Short mmCIF file of C-alpha atoms and ligand atoms in Angstrom, two decimals:
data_model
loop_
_atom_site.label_atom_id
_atom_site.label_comp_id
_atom_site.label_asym_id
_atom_site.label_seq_id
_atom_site.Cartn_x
_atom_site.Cartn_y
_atom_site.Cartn_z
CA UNK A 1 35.57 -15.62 -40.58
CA UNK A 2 32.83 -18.61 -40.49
CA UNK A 3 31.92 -19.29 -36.84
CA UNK A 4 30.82 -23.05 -36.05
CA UNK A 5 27.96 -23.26 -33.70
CA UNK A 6 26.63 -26.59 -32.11
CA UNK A 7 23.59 -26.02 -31.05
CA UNK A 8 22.30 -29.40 -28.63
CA UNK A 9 18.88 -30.32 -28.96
CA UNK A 10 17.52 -27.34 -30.49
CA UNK A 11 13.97 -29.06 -30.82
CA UNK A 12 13.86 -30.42 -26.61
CA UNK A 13 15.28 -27.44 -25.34
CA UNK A 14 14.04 -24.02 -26.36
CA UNK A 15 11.90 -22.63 -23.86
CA UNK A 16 11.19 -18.52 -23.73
CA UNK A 17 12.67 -18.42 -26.78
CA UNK A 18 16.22 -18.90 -25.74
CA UNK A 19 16.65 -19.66 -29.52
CA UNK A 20 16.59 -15.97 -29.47
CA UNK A 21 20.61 -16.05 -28.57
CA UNK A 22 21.14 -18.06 -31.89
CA UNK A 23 19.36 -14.75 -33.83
CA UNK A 24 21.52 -12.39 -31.78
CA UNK A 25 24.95 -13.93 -31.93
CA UNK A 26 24.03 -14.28 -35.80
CA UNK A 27 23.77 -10.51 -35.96
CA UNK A 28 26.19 -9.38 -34.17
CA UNK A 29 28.63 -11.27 -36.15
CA UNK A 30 27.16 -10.42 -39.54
CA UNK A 31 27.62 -6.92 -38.23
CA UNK A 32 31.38 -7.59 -37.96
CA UNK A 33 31.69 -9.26 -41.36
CA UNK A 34 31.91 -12.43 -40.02
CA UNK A 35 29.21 -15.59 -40.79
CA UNK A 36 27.44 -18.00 -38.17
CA UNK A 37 27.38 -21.35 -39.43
CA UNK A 38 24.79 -22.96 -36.87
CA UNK A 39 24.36 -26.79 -36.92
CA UNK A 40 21.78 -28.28 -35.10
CA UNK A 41 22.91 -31.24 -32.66
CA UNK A 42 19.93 -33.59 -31.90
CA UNK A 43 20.11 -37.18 -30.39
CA UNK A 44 22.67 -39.25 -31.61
CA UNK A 45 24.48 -36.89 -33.62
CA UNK A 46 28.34 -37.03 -33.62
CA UNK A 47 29.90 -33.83 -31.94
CA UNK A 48 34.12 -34.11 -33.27
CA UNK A 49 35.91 -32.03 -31.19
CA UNK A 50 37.30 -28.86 -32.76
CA UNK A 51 34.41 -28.68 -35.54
CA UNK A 52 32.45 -25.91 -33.16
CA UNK A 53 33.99 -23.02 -31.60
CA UNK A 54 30.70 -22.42 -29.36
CA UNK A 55 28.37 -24.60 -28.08
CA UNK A 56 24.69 -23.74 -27.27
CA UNK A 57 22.13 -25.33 -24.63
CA UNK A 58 18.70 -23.76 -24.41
CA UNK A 59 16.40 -24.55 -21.16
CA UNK A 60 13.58 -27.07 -20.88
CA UNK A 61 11.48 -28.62 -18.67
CA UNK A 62 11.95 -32.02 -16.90
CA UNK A 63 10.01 -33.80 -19.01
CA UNK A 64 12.59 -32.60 -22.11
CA UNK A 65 15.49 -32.96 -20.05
CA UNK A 66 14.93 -36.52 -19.16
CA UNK A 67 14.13 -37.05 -22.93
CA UNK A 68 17.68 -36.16 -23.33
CA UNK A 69 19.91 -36.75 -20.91
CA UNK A 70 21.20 -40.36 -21.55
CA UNK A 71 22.10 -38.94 -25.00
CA UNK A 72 24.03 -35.72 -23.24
CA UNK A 73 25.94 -37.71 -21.30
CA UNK A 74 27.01 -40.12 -23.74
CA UNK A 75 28.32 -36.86 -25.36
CA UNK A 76 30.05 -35.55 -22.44
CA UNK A 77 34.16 -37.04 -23.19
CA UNK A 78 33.60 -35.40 -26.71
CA UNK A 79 32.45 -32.22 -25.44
CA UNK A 80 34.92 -32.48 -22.82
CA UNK A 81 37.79 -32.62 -25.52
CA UNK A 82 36.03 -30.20 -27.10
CA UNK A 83 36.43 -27.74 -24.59
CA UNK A 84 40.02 -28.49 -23.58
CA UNK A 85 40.89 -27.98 -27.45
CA UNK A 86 39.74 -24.26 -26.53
CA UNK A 87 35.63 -23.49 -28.33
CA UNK A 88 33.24 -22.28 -25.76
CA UNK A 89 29.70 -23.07 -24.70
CA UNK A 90 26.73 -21.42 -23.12
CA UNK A 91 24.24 -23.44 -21.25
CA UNK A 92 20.79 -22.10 -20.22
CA UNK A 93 18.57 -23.21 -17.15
CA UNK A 94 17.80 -26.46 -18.13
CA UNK A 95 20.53 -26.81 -20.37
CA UNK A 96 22.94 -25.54 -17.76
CA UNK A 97 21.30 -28.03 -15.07
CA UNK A 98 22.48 -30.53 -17.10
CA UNK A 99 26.08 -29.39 -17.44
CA UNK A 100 26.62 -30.28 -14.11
CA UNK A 101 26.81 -33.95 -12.62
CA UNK A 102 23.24 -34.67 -12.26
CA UNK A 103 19.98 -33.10 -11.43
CA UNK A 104 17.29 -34.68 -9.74
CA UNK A 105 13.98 -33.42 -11.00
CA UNK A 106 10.52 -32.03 -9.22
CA UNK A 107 9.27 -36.14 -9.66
CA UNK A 108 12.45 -37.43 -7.75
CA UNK A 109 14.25 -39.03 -10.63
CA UNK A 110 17.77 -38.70 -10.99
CA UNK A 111 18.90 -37.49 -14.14
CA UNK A 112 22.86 -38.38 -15.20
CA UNK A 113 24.37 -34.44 -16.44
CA UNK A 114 27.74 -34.18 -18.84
CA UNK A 115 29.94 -33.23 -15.83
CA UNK A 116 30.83 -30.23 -17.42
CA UNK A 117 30.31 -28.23 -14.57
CA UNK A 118 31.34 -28.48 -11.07
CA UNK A 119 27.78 -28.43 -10.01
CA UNK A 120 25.11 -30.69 -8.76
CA UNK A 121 21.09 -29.49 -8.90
CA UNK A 122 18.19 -30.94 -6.92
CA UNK A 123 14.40 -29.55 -7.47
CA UNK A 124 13.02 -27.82 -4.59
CA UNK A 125 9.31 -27.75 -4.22
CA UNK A 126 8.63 -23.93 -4.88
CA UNK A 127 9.73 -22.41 -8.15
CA UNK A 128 11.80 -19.31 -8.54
CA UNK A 129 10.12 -16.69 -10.86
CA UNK A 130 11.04 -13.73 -11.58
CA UNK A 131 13.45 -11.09 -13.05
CA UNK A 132 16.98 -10.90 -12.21
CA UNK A 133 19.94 -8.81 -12.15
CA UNK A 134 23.89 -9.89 -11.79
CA UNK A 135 27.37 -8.38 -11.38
CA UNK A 136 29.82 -10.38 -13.52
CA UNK A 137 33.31 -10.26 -13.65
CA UNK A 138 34.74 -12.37 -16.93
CA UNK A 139 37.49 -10.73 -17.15
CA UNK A 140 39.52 -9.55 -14.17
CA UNK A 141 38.52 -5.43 -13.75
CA UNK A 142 36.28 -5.37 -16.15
CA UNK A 143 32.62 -5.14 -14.12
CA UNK A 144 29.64 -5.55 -15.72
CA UNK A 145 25.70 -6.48 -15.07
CA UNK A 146 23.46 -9.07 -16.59
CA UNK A 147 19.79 -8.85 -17.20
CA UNK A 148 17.16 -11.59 -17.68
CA UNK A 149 13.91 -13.65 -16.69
CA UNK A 150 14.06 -17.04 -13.93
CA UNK A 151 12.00 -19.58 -13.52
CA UNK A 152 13.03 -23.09 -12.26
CA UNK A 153 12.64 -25.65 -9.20
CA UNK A 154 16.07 -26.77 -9.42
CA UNK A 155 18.78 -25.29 -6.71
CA UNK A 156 21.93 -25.83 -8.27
CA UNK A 157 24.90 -26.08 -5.89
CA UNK A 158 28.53 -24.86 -6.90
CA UNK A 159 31.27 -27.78 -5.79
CA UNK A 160 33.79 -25.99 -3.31
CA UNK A 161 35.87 -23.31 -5.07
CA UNK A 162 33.96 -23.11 -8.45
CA UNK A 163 33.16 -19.83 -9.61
CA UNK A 164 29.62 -18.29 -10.35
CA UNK A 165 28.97 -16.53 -13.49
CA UNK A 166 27.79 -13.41 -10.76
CA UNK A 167 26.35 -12.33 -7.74
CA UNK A 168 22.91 -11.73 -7.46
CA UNK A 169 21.63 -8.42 -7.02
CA UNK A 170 18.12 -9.03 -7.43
CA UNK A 171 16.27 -12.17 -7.89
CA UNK A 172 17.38 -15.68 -7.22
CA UNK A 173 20.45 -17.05 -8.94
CA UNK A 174 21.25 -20.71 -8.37
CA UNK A 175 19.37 -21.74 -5.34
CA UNK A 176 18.00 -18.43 -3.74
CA UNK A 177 20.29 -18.84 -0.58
CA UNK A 178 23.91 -18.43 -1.58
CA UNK A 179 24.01 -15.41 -3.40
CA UNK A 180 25.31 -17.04 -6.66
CA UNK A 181 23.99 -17.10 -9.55
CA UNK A 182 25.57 -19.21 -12.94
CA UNK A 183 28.71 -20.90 -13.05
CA UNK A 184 32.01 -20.06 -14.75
CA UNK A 185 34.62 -22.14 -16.33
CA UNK A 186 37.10 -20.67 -18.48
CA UNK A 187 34.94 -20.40 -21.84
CA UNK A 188 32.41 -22.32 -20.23
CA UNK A 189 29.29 -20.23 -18.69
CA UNK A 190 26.04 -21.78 -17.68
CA UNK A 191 22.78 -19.73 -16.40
CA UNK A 192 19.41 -19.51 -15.10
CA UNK A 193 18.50 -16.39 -17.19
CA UNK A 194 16.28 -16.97 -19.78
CA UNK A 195 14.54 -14.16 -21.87
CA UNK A 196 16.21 -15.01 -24.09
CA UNK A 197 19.70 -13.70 -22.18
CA UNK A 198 21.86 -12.42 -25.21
CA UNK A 199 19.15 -9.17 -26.94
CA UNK A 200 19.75 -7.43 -23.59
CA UNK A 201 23.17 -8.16 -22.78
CA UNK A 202 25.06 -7.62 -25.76
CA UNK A 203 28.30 -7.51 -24.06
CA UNK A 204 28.00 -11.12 -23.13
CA UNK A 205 27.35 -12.30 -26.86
CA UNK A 206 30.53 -10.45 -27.73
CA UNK A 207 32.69 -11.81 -25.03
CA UNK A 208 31.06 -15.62 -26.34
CA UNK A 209 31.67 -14.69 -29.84
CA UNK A 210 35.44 -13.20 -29.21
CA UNK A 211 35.87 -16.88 -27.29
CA UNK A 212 34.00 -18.65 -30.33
CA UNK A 213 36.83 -16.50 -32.82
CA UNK A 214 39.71 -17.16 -30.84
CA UNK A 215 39.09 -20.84 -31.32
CA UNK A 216 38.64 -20.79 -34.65
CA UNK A 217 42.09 -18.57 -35.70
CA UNK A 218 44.10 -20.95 -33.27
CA UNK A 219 44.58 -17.92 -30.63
CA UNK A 220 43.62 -15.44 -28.13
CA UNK A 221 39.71 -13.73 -28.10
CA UNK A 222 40.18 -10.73 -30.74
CA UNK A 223 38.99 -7.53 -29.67
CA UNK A 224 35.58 -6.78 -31.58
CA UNK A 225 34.63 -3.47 -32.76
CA UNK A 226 32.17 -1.80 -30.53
CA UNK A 227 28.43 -0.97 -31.78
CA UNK A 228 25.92 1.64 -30.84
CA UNK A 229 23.41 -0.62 -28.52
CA UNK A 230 20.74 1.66 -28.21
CA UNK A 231 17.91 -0.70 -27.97
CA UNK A 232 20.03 -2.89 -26.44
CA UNK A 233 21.01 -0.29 -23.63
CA UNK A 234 17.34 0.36 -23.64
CA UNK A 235 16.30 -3.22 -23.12
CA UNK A 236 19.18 -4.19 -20.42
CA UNK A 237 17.53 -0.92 -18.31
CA UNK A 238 14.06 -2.01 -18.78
CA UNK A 239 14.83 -5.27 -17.41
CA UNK A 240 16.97 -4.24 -14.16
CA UNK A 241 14.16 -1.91 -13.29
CA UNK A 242 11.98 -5.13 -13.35
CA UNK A 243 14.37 -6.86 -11.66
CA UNK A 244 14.53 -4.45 -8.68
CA UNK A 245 10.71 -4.28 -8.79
CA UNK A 246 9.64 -7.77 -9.64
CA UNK A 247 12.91 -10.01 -8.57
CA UNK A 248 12.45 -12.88 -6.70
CA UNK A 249 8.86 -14.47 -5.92
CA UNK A 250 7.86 -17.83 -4.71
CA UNK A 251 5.48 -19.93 -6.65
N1 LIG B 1 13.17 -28.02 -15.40
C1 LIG B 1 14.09 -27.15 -14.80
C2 LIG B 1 13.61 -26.53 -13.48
O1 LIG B 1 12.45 -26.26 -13.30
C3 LIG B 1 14.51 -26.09 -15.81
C4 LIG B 1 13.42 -25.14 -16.19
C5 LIG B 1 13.81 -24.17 -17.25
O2 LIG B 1 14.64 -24.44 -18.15
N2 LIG B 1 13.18 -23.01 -17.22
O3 LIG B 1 14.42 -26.34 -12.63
#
């Protein structure tokens, strides 16, 4: 099957080469005999709802975000119908920042988000670096952790009720305080892990692409055939023992 990707603002927001995800969904599909058709969403470009069955957001910093956030939110009823016609998306850092309703930056300035999200972020004055393990639960039973690399002002605050993508184990999540890290809706998932996210948690680009499939043959996520994940393994234990090490510093 061909797989439709939006990918928003691939040349604003790409930072520690959270293209990376693009290269690994790519694979992993190719692997199962199916083709990513990526297409590059810049300012102004029209985004029809049901052409994509997965939308992609890299992070960025303010400067970029600002650069693009009129133009995001001018996108945001498409998206919207977008997602209510059933594709999926995956927003990173920045790019998940914006998701929300708004985010007001390290300078002060309010920027407008998409509303995606039931979120809101404001920049605190002290980063938060570091690496950064999660417990996730996407699918009810099924337990699993998520590796990666933070580094960000904002403190992003869930509305009442919303659900995180996880629970922070070791590093700071959303705002270093609640224990939350991400945010979850349906086949929506936004996150502060950068690294890029997807080489060392494999699962997670096979739950996005069994969403992304779904979508495109009109019906529920298939069930994709497992593969070995050495390196991957390899690289998902690497970065937890970071995580427990190095998680979490002010800066
Ligand atoms: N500018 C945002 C912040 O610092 C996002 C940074 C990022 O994408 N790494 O909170």
């Amino acid at each position: 099957m061909r797989i439709v990707v939006g990918h928003l603002y691939p040349e604003y927001l790409n930072i520690y080469a959270d293209r990376g995800n693009i290269a690994v969904l790519a694979r992993r599909a190719a692997w199962r005999g199916h083709e990513l058709d990526v297409r590059a969403l810049g300012p102004g470009a029209e985004v029809r709802p049901g052409e994509h069955d997965l939308y992609y957001v890299g992070g960025g910093q303010d400067r970029e975000q600002a650069l693009i956030a009129p133009d995001l939110e001018a996108r945001a009823p498409a998206l919207r119908d977008a997602i209510a016609g059933g594709a999926a998306v995956l927003a990173v850092c920045g790019g998940y920042q914006l998701l929300g309703r708004s985010y007001v930056d390290v300078a002060g300035r309010e920027l407008p988000g998409a509303a995606l999200l039931p979120l809101a972020t404001v920049a605190g004055t002290r980063r938060m670096i570091g690496d950064v393990l999660i417990e996730c639960e996407l699918e009810p039973g099924d337990r699993r952790t998520v590796v990666g690399f933070e580094n960000h002002a904002g403190r992003t605050l869930l509305d009442q009720g919303a659900r995180p993508l996880g629970r922070v184990i070791h590093g700071f999540g959303n705002d270093g305080e609640s224990g939350f890290e991400g945010c979850r809706d349906g086949r929506v998932v936004g996150t502060y892990l950068h690294g890029p996210l997807l080489p060392r948690n494999p699962w997670l680009a096979d739950w996005l692409l069994a969403q992304a499939l779904g979508h495109r043959a009109g019906g529920d996520p298939p069930e994709l055939e497992a593969l070995p994940d050495v390196l991957e393994a390899q690289a998902h234990e690497v970065s937890s023992k970071r995580a427990r090490h190095r998680g979490g510093r002010y800066s």
